Coordinates of C-alpha atoms and ligand atoms in Angstrom, one line a residue:
X28 CA -36.5 -31.1 21.8
X29 CA -33.5 -32.3 19.9
X30 CA -33.5 -29.2 17.8
X31 CA -33.7 -27.0 20.9
X32 CA -30.8 -28.9 22.5
X33 CA -28.8 -28.5 19.3
X34 CA -29.6 -24.8 19.2
X35 CA -28.5 -24.5 22.8
X36 CA -25.2 -26.3 22.0
X37 CA -24.6 -23.9 19.1
X38 CA -25.2 -21.0 21.5
X39 CA -22.8 -22.4 24.0
X40 CA -20.1 -22.9 21.4
X41 CA -20.7 -19.4 20.0
X42 CA -20.4 -17.9 23.5
X43 CA -17.2 -19.7 24.1
X44 CA -15.8 -18.5 20.7
X45 CA -16.9 -15.0 21.4
X46 CA -15.1 -15.1 24.7
X47 CA -12.0 -15.6 22.7
X48 CA -10.6 -18.4 24.8
X49 CA -11.8 -21.8 23.6
X50 CA -10.7 -22.9 20.2
X51 CA -8.6 -19.8 19.8
X52 CA -5.6 -20.2 17.5
X53 CA -2.2 -18.7 18.3
X54 CA -2.2 -14.9 17.9
X55 CA -5.7 -14.5 19.4
X56 CA -6.0 -12.1 22.3
X57 CA -6.8 -12.9 25.9
X58 CA -8.7 -9.7 26.6
X59 CA -11.6 -8.8 24.4
X60 CA -13.6 -5.5 24.7
X61 CA -16.2 -3.9 22.6
X62 CA -15.9 -0.2 21.7
X63 CA -19.3 0.3 23.3
X64 CA -17.8 -0.6 26.7
X65 CA -15.8 2.7 26.4
X66 CA -18.9 4.7 25.6
X67 CA -18.8 4.7 21.8
X68 CA -22.1 5.2 20.0
X69 CA -22.5 3.7 16.5
X70 CA -25.1 6.1 15.1
X71 CA -22.9 7.7 12.5
X72 CA -23.2 11.1 14.2
X73 CA -21.8 10.9 17.7
X74 CA -18.1 11.7 17.7
X75 CA -16.3 8.8 19.4
X76 CA -12.7 10.1 19.5
X77 CA -12.5 10.0 23.3
X78 CA -14.0 6.5 23.4
X79 CA -11.4 5.1 20.9
X80 CA -8.6 6.9 22.9
X81 CA -9.8 5.4 26.2
X82 CA -10.2 2.0 24.7
X83 CA -6.7 1.9 23.2
X84 CA -5.1 3.3 26.4
X85 CA -7.0 0.8 28.6
X86 CA -6.2 -2.2 26.3
X87 CA -2.6 -1.1 26.0
X88 CA -2.2 -2.0 29.6
X89 CA -3.0 -5.7 28.7
X90 CA -0.1 -5.9 26.3
X91 CA 2.0 -7.9 28.7
X92 CA -0.9 -10.2 29.7
X93 CA -1.9 -12.0 26.5
X94 CA -2.8 -8.8 24.6
X95 CA -6.2 -7.4 23.8
X96 CA -8.7 -7.0 21.0
X97 CA -10.9 -4.0 20.5
X98 CA -14.1 -5.2 18.7
X99 CA -16.1 -2.8 16.6
X100 CA -19.6 -4.2 16.2
X101 CA -22.0 -3.5 13.3
X102 CA -22.8 0.3 13.2
X103 CA -21.3 3.5 12.0
X104 CA -18.6 4.8 14.3
X105 CA -17.6 8.4 13.7
X106 CA -14.2 9.4 15.2
X107 CA -11.2 11.6 14.8
X108 CA -7.8 10.2 14.4
X109 CA -6.6 7.6 16.9
X110 CA -3.4 5.5 17.5
X111 CA -3.0 1.8 18.0
X112 CA -1.0 0.0 20.6
X113 CA 1.2 -3.2 20.8
X114 CA -0.1 -6.8 21.2
X115 CA -3.4 -5.5 19.9
X116 CA -6.1 -6.4 17.5
X117 CA -8.6 -4.0 16.0
X118 CA -11.4 -6.2 14.9
X119 CA -14.3 -5.0 12.7
X120 CA -17.5 -7.1 12.5
X121 CA -19.4 -7.4 9.3
X122 CA -21.4 -4.1 8.9
X123 CA -19.0 -2.2 11.1
X124 CA -17.8 1.0 9.6
X125 CA -15.3 3.4 11.3
X126 CA -15.9 6.8 9.8
X127 CA -13.2 9.5 9.8
X128 CA -14.4 12.9 11.0
X129 CA -14.7 15.4 8.2
X130 CA -14.0 18.3 10.5
X131 CA -10.4 19.4 10.0
X132 CA -10.4 20.7 13.6
X133 CA -10.4 17.0 14.7
X134 CA -7.1 16.3 12.9
X135 CA -4.1 17.5 14.9
X136 CA -0.8 18.3 13.2
X137 CA 2.1 15.9 13.5
X138 CA 5.8 16.0 12.5
X139 CA 6.8 15.3 8.9
X140 CA 8.6 12.0 8.3
X141 CA 12.4 12.3 8.7
X142 CA 12.9 10.6 5.3
X143 CA 10.8 13.2 3.6
X144 CA 11.8 16.3 5.5
X145 CA 8.4 17.9 5.0
X146 CA 4.8 16.9 4.2
X147 CA 4.3 15.4 0.8
X148 CA 1.7 18.0 -0.4
X149 CA 2.9 21.0 1.5
X150 CA 6.1 22.0 3.4
X151 CA 6.2 21.8 7.2
X152 CA 4.2 19.5 9.4
X153 CA 1.3 17.4 8.2
X154 CA -2.2 16.4 9.3
X155 CA -2.3 13.4 11.5
X156 CA -3.0 10.0 10.0
X157 CA -6.5 8.7 10.6
X158 CA -5.2 5.5 12.3
X159 CA -1.6 5.7 13.5
X160 CA 1.0 4.1 15.6
X161 CA 4.7 4.2 16.3
X162 CA 7.2 1.7 17.7
X163 CA 4.6 -1.0 18.0
X164 CA 5.0 -4.8 18.0
X165 CA 2.4 -7.4 17.1
X166 CA -0.6 -5.4 15.7
X167 CA -3.5 -6.9 13.8
X168 CA -6.3 -5.1 12.0
X169 CA -8.8 -7.7 10.9
X170 CA -12.4 -8.9 11.1
X171 CA -15.3 -9.9 8.9
X172 CA -14.6 -7.4 6.2
X173 CA -15.8 -4.3 8.1
X174 CA -14.9 -0.9 6.7
X175 CA -12.5 1.9 7.6
X176 CA -13.9 4.9 5.7
X177 CA -11.7 8.0 5.4
X178 CA -14.7 10.1 4.0
X179 CA -12.1 11.8 1.8
X180 CA -14.3 13.9 -0.3
X181 CA -13.8 17.0 1.9
X182 CA -10.0 16.6 1.6
X183 CA -10.1 16.0 -2.1
X184 CA -12.2 19.2 -2.7
X185 CA -10.0 21.3 -0.5
X186 CA -6.8 19.8 -2.1
X187 CA -8.1 20.7 -5.6
X188 CA -9.2 24.1 -4.5
X189 CA -5.7 24.7 -2.9
X190 CA -7.3 25.4 0.4
X191 CA -5.1 23.2 2.5
X192 CA -2.0 24.6 4.3
X193 CA -0.8 21.2 5.3
X194 CA -0.4 17.7 3.8
X195 CA -3.4 15.4 4.0
X196 CA -3.3 12.6 6.5
X197 CA -3.0 9.0 5.4
X198 CA -5.7 6.5 6.3
X199 CA -3.4 4.1 8.2
X200 CA 0.3 4.7 8.9
X201 CA 2.5 2.7 11.2
X202 CA 6.0 3.8 12.0
X203 CA 8.9 1.8 13.3
X204 CA 6.7 -1.2 13.9
X205 CA 7.0 -4.9 13.4
X206 CA 4.9 -8.0 13.2
X207 CA 1.8 -6.4 11.6
X208 CA -1.2 -8.2 10.0
X209 CA -3.9 -6.4 8.1
X210 CA -6.4 -8.9 6.8
X211 CA -10.1 -9.1 5.8
X212 CA -10.9 -5.4 6.1
X213 CA -12.0 -2.8 3.6
X214 CA -10.6 0.7 3.3
X215 CA -12.5 3.3 1.4
X216 CA -12.2 7.0 0.4
X217 CA -8.9 7.8 2.0
X218 CA -8.0 11.5 2.1
X219 CA -4.7 10.6 0.5
X220 CA -2.6 7.3 0.6
X221 CA -4.4 4.4 2.1
X222 CA -2.0 2.0 3.9
X223 CA 1.5 3.4 4.7
X224 CA 3.8 1.0 6.6
X225 CA 6.9 3.1 7.1
X226 CA 10.2 2.0 8.8
X227 CA 8.4 -1.3 9.5
X228 CA 9.3 -5.0 9.2
X229 CA 7.4 -8.2 8.9
X230 CA 4.1 -6.9 7.5
X231 CA 1.4 -9.1 6.1
X232 CA -1.5 -7.5 4.2
X233 CA -3.9 -10.1 3.0
X234 CA -7.5 -10.2 1.7
X235 CA -7.8 -6.4 1.9
X236 CA -10.1 -4.4 -0.3
X237 CA -9.3 -0.8 -1.1
X238 CA -11.7 1.4 -2.9
X239 CA -11.5 5.1 -4.0
X240 CA -12.9 7.0 -7.0
X241 CA -10.5 6.6 -9.9
X242 CA -10.1 10.3 -10.1
X243 CA -9.5 11.0 -6.4
X244 CA -6.1 12.7 -5.8
X245 CA -3.2 10.5 -4.5
X246 CA -5.3 7.7 -3.1
X247 CA -2.5 5.2 -3.5
X248 CA -3.5 1.7 -2.2
X249 CA -0.6 0.3 -0.3
X250 CA 2.7 2.1 0.0
X251 CA 5.5 0.2 1.8
X252 CA 8.0 2.9 2.6
X253 CA 11.5 2.2 4.0
X254 CA 10.1 -1.1 5.1
X255 CA 11.3 -4.7 4.8
X256 CA 9.7 -8.1 4.7
X257 CA 6.3 -6.9 3.5
X258 CA 3.9 -9.4 1.9
X259 CA 0.8 -8.2 0.1
X260 CA -1.5 -11.1 -1.0
X261 CA -5.0 -11.5 -2.4
X262 CA -5.9 -7.8 -2.3
X263 CA -8.4 -5.9 -4.5
X264 CA -7.6 -2.3 -5.2
X265 CA -9.4 0.4 -7.2
X266 CA -7.9 3.8 -6.8
X267 CA -7.1 7.2 -8.2
X268 CA -3.3 6.6 -7.9
X269 CA -0.9 3.7 -7.9
X270 CA -2.5 0.5 -6.5
X271 CA 0.8 -0.2 -4.8
X272 CA 3.8 2.2 -4.6
X273 CA 7.0 1.0 -3.0
X274 CA 9.0 4.0 -1.6
X275 CA 11.9 4.9 0.6
X276 CA 12.1 8.6 1.2
X277 CA 12.5 11.7 -0.8
X278 CA 15.7 13.2 -2.3
X279 CA 18.3 14.5 0.3
X280 CA 16.1 13.5 3.2
X281 CA 15.7 9.9 2.0
X282 CA 19.4 9.7 1.2
X283 CA 20.4 10.8 4.7
X284 CA 17.8 8.6 6.4
X285 CA 19.1 5.7 4.3
X286 CA 16.6 3.0 4.9
X287 CA 15.7 0.9 1.9
X288 CA 12.4 -0.9 1.1
X289 CA 13.4 -4.5 0.6
X290 CA 12.2 -8.1 0.5
X291 CA 8.7 -7.2 -0.7
X292 CA 6.2 -9.7 -2.2
X293 CA 3.1 -8.8 -4.1
X294 CA 1.0 -11.6 -5.4
X295 CA -2.6 -12.2 -6.6
X296 CA -3.4 -8.6 -6.6
X297 CA -6.3 -7.3 -8.7
X298 CA -5.8 -3.6 -9.6
X299 CA -7.9 -1.0 -11.4
X300 CA -6.2 2.4 -11.7
X301 CA -6.9 4.1 -15.1
X302 CA -4.4 7.0 -14.4
X303 CA -1.7 5.2 -12.6
X304 CA 0.4 2.0 -12.2
X305 CA -0.5 -1.4 -10.8
X306 CA 2.8 -1.3 -8.9
X307 CA 5.1 1.7 -8.9
X308 CA 8.7 1.7 -7.6
X309 CA 9.3 5.3 -6.5
X310 CA 9.1 8.0 -7.3
X311 CA 10.5 8.5 -3.7
X312 CA 13.2 5.8 -3.6
X313 CA 16.1 7.7 -2.2
X314 CA 16.8 5.1 0.5
X315 CA 16.8 2.4 -2.2
X316 CA 14.5 -0.4 -3.2
X317 CA 15.6 -4.0 -3.7
X318 CA 14.3 -7.5 -3.9
X319 CA 10.8 -6.9 -5.0
X320 CA 8.9 -10.0 -6.2
X321 CA 5.6 -9.6 -8.1
X322 CA 3.6 -12.5 -9.4
X323 CA 0.2 -13.7 -10.5
X324 CA -1.4 -10.2 -10.6
X325 CA -4.2 -8.9 -12.7
X326 CA -4.7 -5.4 -13.8
X327 CA -7.8 -4.0 -15.6
X328 CA -8.0 -0.5 -17.2
X329 CA -4.7 0.5 -15.6
X330 CA -2.2 2.9 -17.1
X331 CA 0.9 0.7 -16.7
X332 CA 2.0 -2.5 -14.9
X333 CA 5.2 -2.4 -12.9
X334 CA 6.6 1.1 -13.3
X335 CA 9.9 2.6 -12.2
X336 CA 9.8 6.3 -11.4
X337 CA 12.9 8.2 -10.5
X338 CA 15.0 11.2 -11.5
X339 CA 18.1 13.3 -10.9
X340 CA 18.3 14.3 -7.3
X341 CA 16.7 11.1 -6.0
X342 CA 19.9 9.1 -5.5
X343 CA 19.3 5.6 -4.1
X344 CA 18.7 2.5 -6.2
X345 CA 16.1 0.2 -7.6
X346 CA 17.5 -3.3 -8.2
X347 CA 16.6 -6.9 -8.2
X348 CA 13.0 -6.6 -9.2
X349 CA 11.4 -9.8 -10.3
X350 CA 8.0 -9.9 -12.1
X351 CA 6.2 -12.9 -13.6
X352 CA 2.7 -14.0 -14.6
X353 CA 0.8 -10.8 -15.1
X354 CA -2.6 -10.7 -16.9
X355 CA -3.2 -7.2 -18.1
X356 CA -6.4 -5.8 -19.8
X357 CA -6.5 -2.4 -21.3
X358 CA -3.2 -0.7 -20.7
X359 CA -1.7 2.5 -21.9
X360 CA 1.9 1.4 -21.5
X361 CA 2.6 -2.2 -20.4
X362 CA 6.2 -1.2 -19.5
X363 CA 7.0 2.2 -18.3
X364 CA 10.2 3.6 -16.8
X365 CA 10.7 7.2 -16.1
X366 CA 14.0 9.0 -15.6
X367 CA 12.8 12.6 -15.3
X368 CA 10.2 12.4 -12.6
X369 CA 9.8 15.9 -11.1
X370 CA 8.7 16.9 -7.7
X371 CA 11.4 17.8 -5.2
X372 CA 11.0 18.6 -1.5
X373 CA 12.9 21.9 -1.9
X374 CA 15.7 23.5 -3.8
X375 CA 18.4 21.6 -2.0
X376 CA 18.2 18.3 -4.0
X377 CA 21.7 17.3 -5.1
X378 CA 21.9 17.3 -8.9
X379 CA 24.7 14.8 -8.6
X380 CA 22.5 12.3 -6.7
X381 CA 21.7 9.9 -9.5
X382 CA 19.7 6.7 -8.9
X383 CA 21.1 3.3 -9.8
X384 CA 18.4 1.3 -11.6
X385 CA 19.5 -2.2 -12.6
X386 CA 18.4 -5.8 -12.6
X387 CA 14.7 -5.5 -13.6
X388 CA 13.2 -8.8 -14.7
X389 CA 9.8 -9.3 -16.4
X390 CA 8.6 -12.6 -17.8
X391 CA 5.4 -14.4 -18.7
X392 CA 3.3 -11.3 -19.2
X393 CA 0.1 -11.3 -21.3
X394 CA -1.5 -8.0 -22.1
X395 CA -4.5 -7.2 -24.3
X396 CA -5.9 -3.9 -25.7
X397 CA -2.6 -2.2 -25.3
X398 CA -1.9 1.4 -26.6
X399 CA 1.9 1.2 -26.5
X400 CA 4.0 -1.7 -25.3
X401 CA 7.0 0.1 -23.8
X402 CA 7.9 3.7 -22.9
X403 CA 11.3 3.2 -21.5
X404 CA 13.2 6.2 -20.4
X405 CA 16.3 6.1 -18.3
X406 CA 18.5 9.1 -17.3
X407 CA 21.1 10.6 -19.7
X408 CA 24.6 9.4 -18.6
X409 CA 22.9 7.2 -16.0
X410 CA 21.2 4.5 -18.0
X411 CA 18.8 2.0 -16.5
X412 CA 20.6 -1.3 -17.0
X413 CA 20.1 -5.0 -16.7
X414 CA 16.6 -5.0 -18.0
X415 CA 15.3 -8.5 -19.0
X416 CA 12.1 -9.4 -20.7
X417 CA 11.0 -12.8 -21.8
X418 CA 7.8 -14.4 -23.0
X419 CA 5.9 -11.2 -23.3
X420 CA 2.8 -10.8 -25.4
X421 CA 1.2 -7.4 -25.8
X422 CA -1.9 -7.5 -28.1
X423 CA -2.6 -4.1 -29.5
X424 CA -5.7 -2.0 -29.1
X425 CA -7.6 -0.9 -32.3
X426 CA -6.1 2.6 -31.8
X427 CA -2.6 1.5 -30.8
X428 CA 0.4 3.8 -31.4
X429 CA 2.4 3.2 -34.5
X430 CA 5.6 3.3 -32.5
X431 CA 5.3 0.5 -30.0
X432 CA 8.6 1.0 -28.1
X433 CA 10.4 4.2 -27.3
X434 CA 13.6 3.5 -25.5
X435 CA 16.2 6.0 -24.3
X436 CA 19.0 5.5 -21.9
X437 CA 18.1 1.9 -21.1
X438 CA 20.0 -1.4 -21.7
X439 CA 18.9 -5.0 -21.5
X440 CA 18.0 -8.2 -23.2
X441 CA 14.8 -9.7 -24.5
X442 CA 13.5 -13.0 -25.9
X443 CA 10.1 -14.0 -27.0
X444 CA 8.7 -10.4 -26.8
X445 CA 5.9 -9.3 -29.1
X446 CA 5.7 -6.7 -30.6
X447 CA 9.4 -6.7 -31.5
X448 CA 11.2 -4.6 -28.9
X449 CA 13.5 -1.6 -29.4
X450 CA 17.1 -2.3 -30.3
X451 CA 18.2 -1.3 -26.7
X452 CA 16.6 -4.5 -25.6
X453 CA 17.4 -6.3 -28.8
X454 CA 20.1 -8.8 -27.7
X455 CA 18.8 -12.4 -27.4
X456 CA 18.2 -13.2 -23.8
X457 CA 17.2 -16.3 -21.8
X458 CA 14.1 -16.6 -19.7
X459 CA 14.5 -13.9 -17.1
X460 CA 15.2 -15.0 -13.5
X461 CA 12.8 -15.2 -10.6
X462 CA 14.3 -16.3 -7.2
X463 CA 13.5 -20.0 -6.5
X464 CA 13.5 -19.7 -2.7
X465 CA 10.4 -18.1 -1.2
X466 CA 10.8 -15.2 1.3
X467 CA 9.5 -16.1 4.7
X468 CA 7.3 -13.2 5.9
X469 CA 4.6 -13.1 8.6
X470 CA 3.2 -16.1 10.5
X471 CA 3.1 -19.4 8.7
X472 CA -0.7 -19.3 8.8
X473 CA -2.9 -16.3 9.5
X474 CA -4.5 -16.6 13.0
X475 CA -8.2 -17.4 12.8
X476 CA -9.7 -15.6 15.8
X477 CA -13.4 -15.0 16.4
X478 CA -14.2 -12.2 18.7
Ligands
LIG506 C1 -0.3 9.3 17.7 O1 1.0 9.2 17.9 C2 1.9 10.2 17.4 C3 3.3 9.8 17.7 O2 3.6 8.7 16.9 C4 1.5 11.5 18.0 O3 2.3 12.5 17.4 C5 0.0 11.8 17.8 O4 -0.3 13.0 18.4 C6 -0.8 10.6 18.3 N1 -2.2 10.9 17.8 C7 -3.2 10.7 18.7 C8 -4.6 11.0 18.1 O5 -3.1 10.4 19.8
LIG507 C1 10.5 5.1 17.8 O1 11.7 4.5 17.4 C2 12.6 5.4 16.7 C3 13.7 4.6 16.1 O2 14.2 3.8 17.0 C4 13.0 6.5 17.6 O3 13.8 7.4 17.0 C5 11.8 7.3 18.2 O4 12.1 8.2 19.1 C6 10.8 6.3 18.8 N1 9.5 7.0 19.0 C7 8.8 6.9 20.0 C8 7.5 7.7 20.0 O5 9.1 6.2 21.0
LIG508 C1 -15.6 -6.8 1.4 O1 -16.3 -5.6 1.2 C2 -16.1 -5.0 0.0 C3 -16.8 -3.6 0.1 O2 -18.1 -3.8 0.4 C4 -16.5 -5.8 -1.1 O3 -16.3 -5.2 -2.4 C5 -15.7 -7.1 -1.1 O4 -16.2 -8.0 -2.1 C6 -15.9 -7.8 0.3 N1 -15.0 -9.0 0.4 C7 -15.4 -10.1 0.8 C8 -14.4 -11.2 0.9 O5 -16.5 -10.3 1.2
LIG509 C1 6.4 -12.0 11.9 O1 5.1 -11.7 12.5 C2 4.3 -12.8 12.8 C3 3.1 -12.2 13.4 O2 2.5 -11.4 12.5 C4 5.1 -13.7 13.8 O3 4.3 -14.8 14.0 C5 6.4 -14.1 13.2 O4 7.1 -14.8 14.2 C6 7.2 -12.8 12.8 N1 8.4 -13.2 12.1 C7 9.6 -12.7 12.4 C8 10.7 -13.3 11.6 O5 9.7 -11.8 13.2
LIG510 C1 13.1 27.3 -5.4 O1 13.7 28.3 -6.2 C2 12.7 29.0 -7.0 C3 13.4 30.0 -8.0 O2 14.8 29.9 -7.9 C4 11.7 29.8 -6.1 O3 10.7 30.4 -6.8 C5 11.1 28.7 -5.2 O4 10.2 29.4 -4.2 C6 12.1 27.9 -4.4 N1 11.4 26.8 -3.8 C7 11.6 26.5 -2.5 C8 10.8 25.4 -1.9 O5 12.4 27.1 -1.8
LIG511 C1 4.5 -17.6 -21.3 O1 3.6 -16.8 -20.6 C2 2.2 -17.3 -20.5 C3 1.4 -16.3 -19.7 O2 1.4 -15.1 -20.4 C4 2.2 -18.7 -19.9 O3 0.9 -19.2 -19.9 C5 3.1 -19.6 -20.6 O4 3.2 -20.8 -19.9 C6 4.5 -19.0 -20.7 N1 5.4 -19.8 -21.5 C7 6.5 -20.4 -21.1 C8 7.3 -21.2 -22.1 O5 6.9 -20.2 -19.9
LIG512 C1 -9.7 -1.0 -25.2 O1 -9.0 0.2 -24.8 C2 -9.7 1.4 -25.1 C3 -8.8 2.6 -24.6 O2 -7.6 2.5 -25.3 C4 -11.0 1.5 -24.4 O3 -11.7 2.6 -24.7 C5 -11.8 0.2 -24.7 O4 -13.0 0.2 -24.0 C6 -11.0 -1.0 -24.5 N1 -11.7 -2.2 -25.0 C7 -12.1 -3.2 -24.2 C8 -12.8 -4.3 -25.0 O5 -11.8 -3.3 -23.1
LIG513 C1 10.6 9.0 -27.0 O1 11.0 9.3 -25.7 C2 11.8 10.4 -25.6 C3 12.2 10.5 -24.2 O2 11.2 10.5 -23.3 C4 10.9 11.6 -26.0 O3 11.7 12.8 -25.9 C5 10.5 11.5 -27.4 O4 9.6 12.5 -27.8 C6 9.7 10.1 -27.6 N1 9.5 9.9 -29.0 C7 8.2 9.6 -29.5 C8 8.1 9.5 -30.9 O5 7.3 9.6 -28.7
LIG514 C1 -9.2 -13.8 6.4 O1 -10.1 -14.7 5.7 C2 -9.4 -15.8 5.2 C3 -10.4 -16.5 4.3 O2 -11.7 -16.6 4.9 C4 -8.9 -16.7 6.3 O3 -8.3 -17.8 5.8 C5 -8.0 -15.8 7.2 O4 -7.6 -16.5 8.3 C6 -8.7 -14.5 7.6 N1 -7.7 -13.7 8.3 C7 -7.7 -13.5 9.6 C8 -6.6 -12.6 10.1 O5 -8.5 -13.9 10.3

């Protein structure tokens, strides 16, 4: 009897929780609907594009009345691209998988980004993002670690075979949006970049898993682009390109658009990316990148750690970068700066548009099985300056290079760096700075909602 009563009580509590009301913490939505209520079928075959569009349109009407959550239950939900709306949560249950259609006919074309002037792979417009949204406020993508699967193989094959006339879509791109939370979801097999917050502010990305084959083309993990106040915490990324790449537009288009990426925090990231960086700054950085704070990250079998990529024609700046407490295992180059990164949108890049790279601080870095400690290349007549390194240990791989540092057009100071750095970094320095005060980004605590 007692057991039955207890079970009943549990059921009542669960019901109340599922209704979203009782026990709901701030940030939880008043209106909760399942995607099945809009006719979606989770069999992995039925195309649910219209159901997702109906759901978002309907729930968008609840924005002013406590907001809405669209719940995706366990199942395989095939759909073409869809957009999100404001005061909205996309909530994926455990075992829920949203599958991107592999039929290119389902992917409309959209305008290129103004700060890029064209698609990144090809000139002109670009394929839609899989999940998109513009000019939104207060959007959450969350759940019990359900999956958003870009099914990118068809795109990678066509990209390699040069069969695409337009740039591939990103898995998730939000434009001109604010107050975003992406938490406890998994993204796999993106056609190209995974998460692309662009012209956004106040973005929290936490507890996210991103997986793509390590040789898939341009499957960057998280690319904050002309965005500010972005916090990336406790994420696990395996990818075929940079785990994280902070960007801000491309050559003359980015210079004109003039919107920096700034106040970015990346902490407790685990990255595996054998052909790319744990965190890249650039190469598209023409609107500027400043105040980037990186700490307590782990990289395994990754080409380089926090890499700066720029070149003549980019313009813009990269300054006030602070890195500490990295644990690195099997790296080709622990430190890598590049001053001749190619790739221009067209022939109109300004050869006089030189980037300013200065104030780059690394400390408390331990690396093992390293092929070469530093490949540091600035730009002739435009050196990268203000580089600081302190308390750095790079233990060499059995087949390490004889030359451990190759420095050109860079200036800075070093202390407690092993192996002995190049003379360009030779001056005795103090411990490199890391800002004392924390940046305030996102809600003080993540909302815990059960739908
Ligand atoms: C999503 O919104 C963009 C505008 O931001 C629009 O161009 C695109 O057609 C929309 N996509 C869908 C699938 O509705
Ligand atoms: C979104 O906001 C930007 C910048 O304010 C504006 O240029 C654009 O027209 C807006 N887009 C939509 C779809 O409202
Ligand atoms: C989430 O799912 C991914 C992919 O299945 C898995 O690798 C990861 O460990 C899961 N994370 C949690 C917290 O369960
Ligand atoms: C940032 O967004 C969160 C919700 O994600 C909100 O609670 C917080 O007030 C926002 N902060 C600012 C400064 O806009
Ligand atoms: C740039 O110029 C080269 C040769 O001058 C030409 O082959 C190429 O098509 C041009 N590229 C673009 C994007 O206009
Ligand atoms: C030097 O860095 C290591 C991590 O690589 C850290 O454990 C140690 O405390 C640091 N030493 C000082 C003096 O900060
Ligand atoms: C060390 O790095 C080499 C590549 O330089 C790799 O083949 C090897 O497996 C790594 N060893 C360990 C113990 O990770
Ligand atoms: C050092 O770097 C410069 C500039 O990238 C390059 O030209 C040169 O070949 C490198 N030297 C060695 C020995 O790798
Ligand atoms: C994600 O999971 C963590 C750990 O279980 C939890 O603290 C956090 O609130 C969850 N995020 C959301 C948005 O529910």
